[in-house]
Phi, psi and omega in degrees: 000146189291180149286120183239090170307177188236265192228208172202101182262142162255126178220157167234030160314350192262284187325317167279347132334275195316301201264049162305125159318169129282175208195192204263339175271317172288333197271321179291343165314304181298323157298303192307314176273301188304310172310339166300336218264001154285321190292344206263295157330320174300299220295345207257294207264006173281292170303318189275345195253340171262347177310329170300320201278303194301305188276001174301169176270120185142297181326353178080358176217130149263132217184119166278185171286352202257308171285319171290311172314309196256301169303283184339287207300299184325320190259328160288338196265341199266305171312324197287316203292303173305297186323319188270339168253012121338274183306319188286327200275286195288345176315285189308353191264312204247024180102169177283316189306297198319294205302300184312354188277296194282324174284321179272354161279317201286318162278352184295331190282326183309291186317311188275005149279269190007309188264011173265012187266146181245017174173163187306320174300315164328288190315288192314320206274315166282343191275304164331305217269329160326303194269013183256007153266338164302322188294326149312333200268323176326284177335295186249014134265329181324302192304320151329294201288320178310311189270018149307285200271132166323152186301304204277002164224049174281314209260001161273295166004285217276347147305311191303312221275281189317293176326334186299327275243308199288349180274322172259010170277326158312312177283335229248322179284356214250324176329305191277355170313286203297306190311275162000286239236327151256003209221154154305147188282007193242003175232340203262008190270300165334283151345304160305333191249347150284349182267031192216298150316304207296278173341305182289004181266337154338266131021261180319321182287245150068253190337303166320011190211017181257128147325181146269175171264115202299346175266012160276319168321325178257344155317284220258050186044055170232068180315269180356290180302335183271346167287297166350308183265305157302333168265010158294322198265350172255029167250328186271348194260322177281346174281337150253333176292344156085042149203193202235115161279108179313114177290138194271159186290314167307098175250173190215108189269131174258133197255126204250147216234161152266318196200161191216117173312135176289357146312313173305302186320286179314299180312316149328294176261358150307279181311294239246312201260007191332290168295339192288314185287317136322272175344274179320311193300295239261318171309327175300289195322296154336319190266318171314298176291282172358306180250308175298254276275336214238249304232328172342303208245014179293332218287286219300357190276295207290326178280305167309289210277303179250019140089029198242096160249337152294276240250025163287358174289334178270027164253329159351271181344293203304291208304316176308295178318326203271302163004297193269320187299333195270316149341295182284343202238310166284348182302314175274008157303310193312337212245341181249317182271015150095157183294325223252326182290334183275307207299304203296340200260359191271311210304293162352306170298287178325284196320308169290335166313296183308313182272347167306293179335297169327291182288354166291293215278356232239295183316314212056066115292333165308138155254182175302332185292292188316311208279325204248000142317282171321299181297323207291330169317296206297317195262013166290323165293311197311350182263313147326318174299300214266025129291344178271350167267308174300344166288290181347275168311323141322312172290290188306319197259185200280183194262294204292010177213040175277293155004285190302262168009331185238329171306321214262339172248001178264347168291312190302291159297345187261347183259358177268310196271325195257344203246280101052296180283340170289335171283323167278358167246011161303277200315317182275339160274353123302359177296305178096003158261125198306309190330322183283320189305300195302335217281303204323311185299314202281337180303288182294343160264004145313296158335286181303305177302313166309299183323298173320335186277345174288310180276009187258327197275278227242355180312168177252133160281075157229049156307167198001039173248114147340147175288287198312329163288309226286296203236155180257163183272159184295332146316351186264137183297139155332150153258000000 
């Protein structure tokens, strides 16, 4: 599609935006938005924790552990790939709000199909359409959060917000014990995945009362409203910190668009973006493989090698927990020792560990304890980086392709790293040699370590930098 122009506005919506306080208004961003990426976490780590229980004689499906570990996982990740850039593509055209809105009823309906399947083609079938509403949500939050939250607490934010993920692979693992366990094999599974609609309806109320984002409004002419809407939001924020905000000195004049052609978009990160764009493939790719190829399949590590299928959710947890802390403990390194030192020393940091594992696990010294120790280290850096890649991608590219953009490169990576990997490291742990398991550890920290070296070469140093310095929009007028 062409490009369809409007008018041309002088504005300091970014700027007044930026030099916000926090507030009471930045914290419902976060509850409305930022919480999916628990649901995401339920739905990931839920699936990895019933495959055994799922492939029983009883369960109400026929259906093996291989297959759920592997078609299943393959096929949510395959759904995620589409969805988003599906979804990233209608983000950037008709705003943020509508789609998040709209990705999150397409997962609320999948999921409570999910747990209502009665045969394999189902399942696999709901299981697709699930992640093809999580994936539309990547897209266009991120892109939301970002044009939210002030500059100088974007990159904690938006680590913490992501890192969130590991709070429902907790809830989600700790879930399945009782369900497991109490429940009949043809119901508690079925239970989990309704608890996972209960949430998202939360979620949604919540949601309904988050903006649109004023710097897409006013890109796509809807100036007016985007003024509006900001002294609204500098009226609630000065009533409660009790002072008066000083209007800022930056403005940006914009030549304002309805849409923008997928021709501009590709030209945009090919041409113009080159290294940027390299940059994103290789942090995705890195993350991907580490977490859909591996973590798909700890419940099945744990039933093969050590004979452990009710109670993996509490090895789960641990592993989940270790997760979440490095988000949390580490996220504002990113906004003060700078993005190109924390990503590369997390991607990095991780990638060697991970091969330590490997060969501990490879030797048969590990036990189920030791093993789950050992990953909750590794994935305390790995989760800071690859939370630290959608703050990337996110950052780096233009206001009028951010969206597409975080779509194209979280598809890209996950389908290469999620759809691939889950299907060949089924297969190798099921083999039932530790050697194939390790082979399975040393592919993604191999990975994860190039990525970092890419990023020590080509990252952008974009802390307390405006979105609009990070990348200028395609839309800003010659000075």
């Amino acid at each position: 599609m062409s490009d369809v122009r409007t008018g041309t506005v002088t504005t300091r919506v970014p700027a007044r935006l930026d030099r916000l306080p926090w507030s009471r208004w930045h914290w419902m961003i976060i509850i409305g938005l930022g919480t999916v990426w628990i649901l995401d976490g339920l739905e990931v780590t839920i699936i990895g924790n019933l495959s055994a229980q799922l492939a029983k004689d009883g369960s109400g499906l026929e259906i093996t552990q291989t297959q759920v570990a592997g078609t299943a996982a393959a096929l949510y990740v395959a759904g995620a790939c589409l969805g988003a850039l599906f979804f990233g593509w209608l983000t950037d055209r008709f705003g943020r709000k509508k789609l998040f809105i709209i990705t999150m009823i397409v997962y609320l309906v999948a999921t409570a199909a999910t747990a209502l399947s009665f045969s394999a083609w189902w399942f696999f079938l709901f299981r697709f359409l699930t992640g093809f509403g999580i994936g539309g949500e990547y897209a266009a939050i991120n892109s939301a959060i970002d044009e939210l939250i002030p500059s100088r607490h974007r990159g904690r934010i938006d680590i913490i917000i992501n890192g969130s993920y590991w709070l429902g692979a907790a809830g989600g693992a700790l879930l399945t014990v009782p369900l497991l366990n109490n429940f009949a094999v043809n119901v508690g599974w079925r239970i989990a995945f309704g608890l996972g609609v209960v949430l998202g309806l939360g979620i949604l109320i919540v949601r309904r009362h988050v903006p649109e984002s004023p710097r897409w409004l006013f890109i796509h002419g809807r100036d007016r409203e985007a003024e509006e809407l900001v002294d609204g939001i500098e009226e609630e924020v000065e009533r409660e910190k009790g002072v008066r905000l000083e209007e800022p000195p930056q403005s940006m004049t914009i030549h304002q668009r309805r849409s923008i052609g997928f021709g501009q978009i590709a030209h945009t990160m090919v041409a113009r973006y080159p290294k940027r764009t390299i940059l994103g493939f290789s942090l995705f790719i890195g993350q991907a493989f580490l977490y859909n190829a591996i973590t798909f399949g700890y419940a099945q590590i744990l039933s093969t090698f050590f004979k452990i299928d009710t109670s993996t959710g509490y090895f789960f947890a641990v592993i989940a927990v270790g997760n979440f802390l490095g988000p949390l403990l580490l996220g504002r390194l990113f906004d003060t020792v700078g993005r190109v030192p924390m990503i590369s020393g997390t991607y990095i940091g991780s990638g060697v560990l991970l091969l330590g594992t490997a060969w501990l696990f490879n030797q048969g010294v590990l036990t189920a304890v030791t093993l789950t120790a050992c990953w909750c280290v590794v994935l305390f850096f790995a989760s800071a980086g690859a939370s630290a890649a959608y703050l990337t991608v996110s950052e780096i590219f233009p206001m009028e392709t951010r969206a597409m953009a975080i779509a194209f490169f979280y598809a890209i990576g996950t389908f290469v790293g999620g759809i691939a990997g889950p299907l060949v490291f089924a297969n190798l742990v099921e083999s039932g040699r530790p050697g194939d398991t390790a082979l399975a550890f040393s592919i993604g920290a191999i990975l994860m370590i190039a990525a970092g070296l890419v990023e020590m070469f080509l990252g952008v140093k974009a802390e307390g930098k405006s979105l609009e310095d990070i990348a200028e929009p395609l839309s800003a007028a010659s000075t």
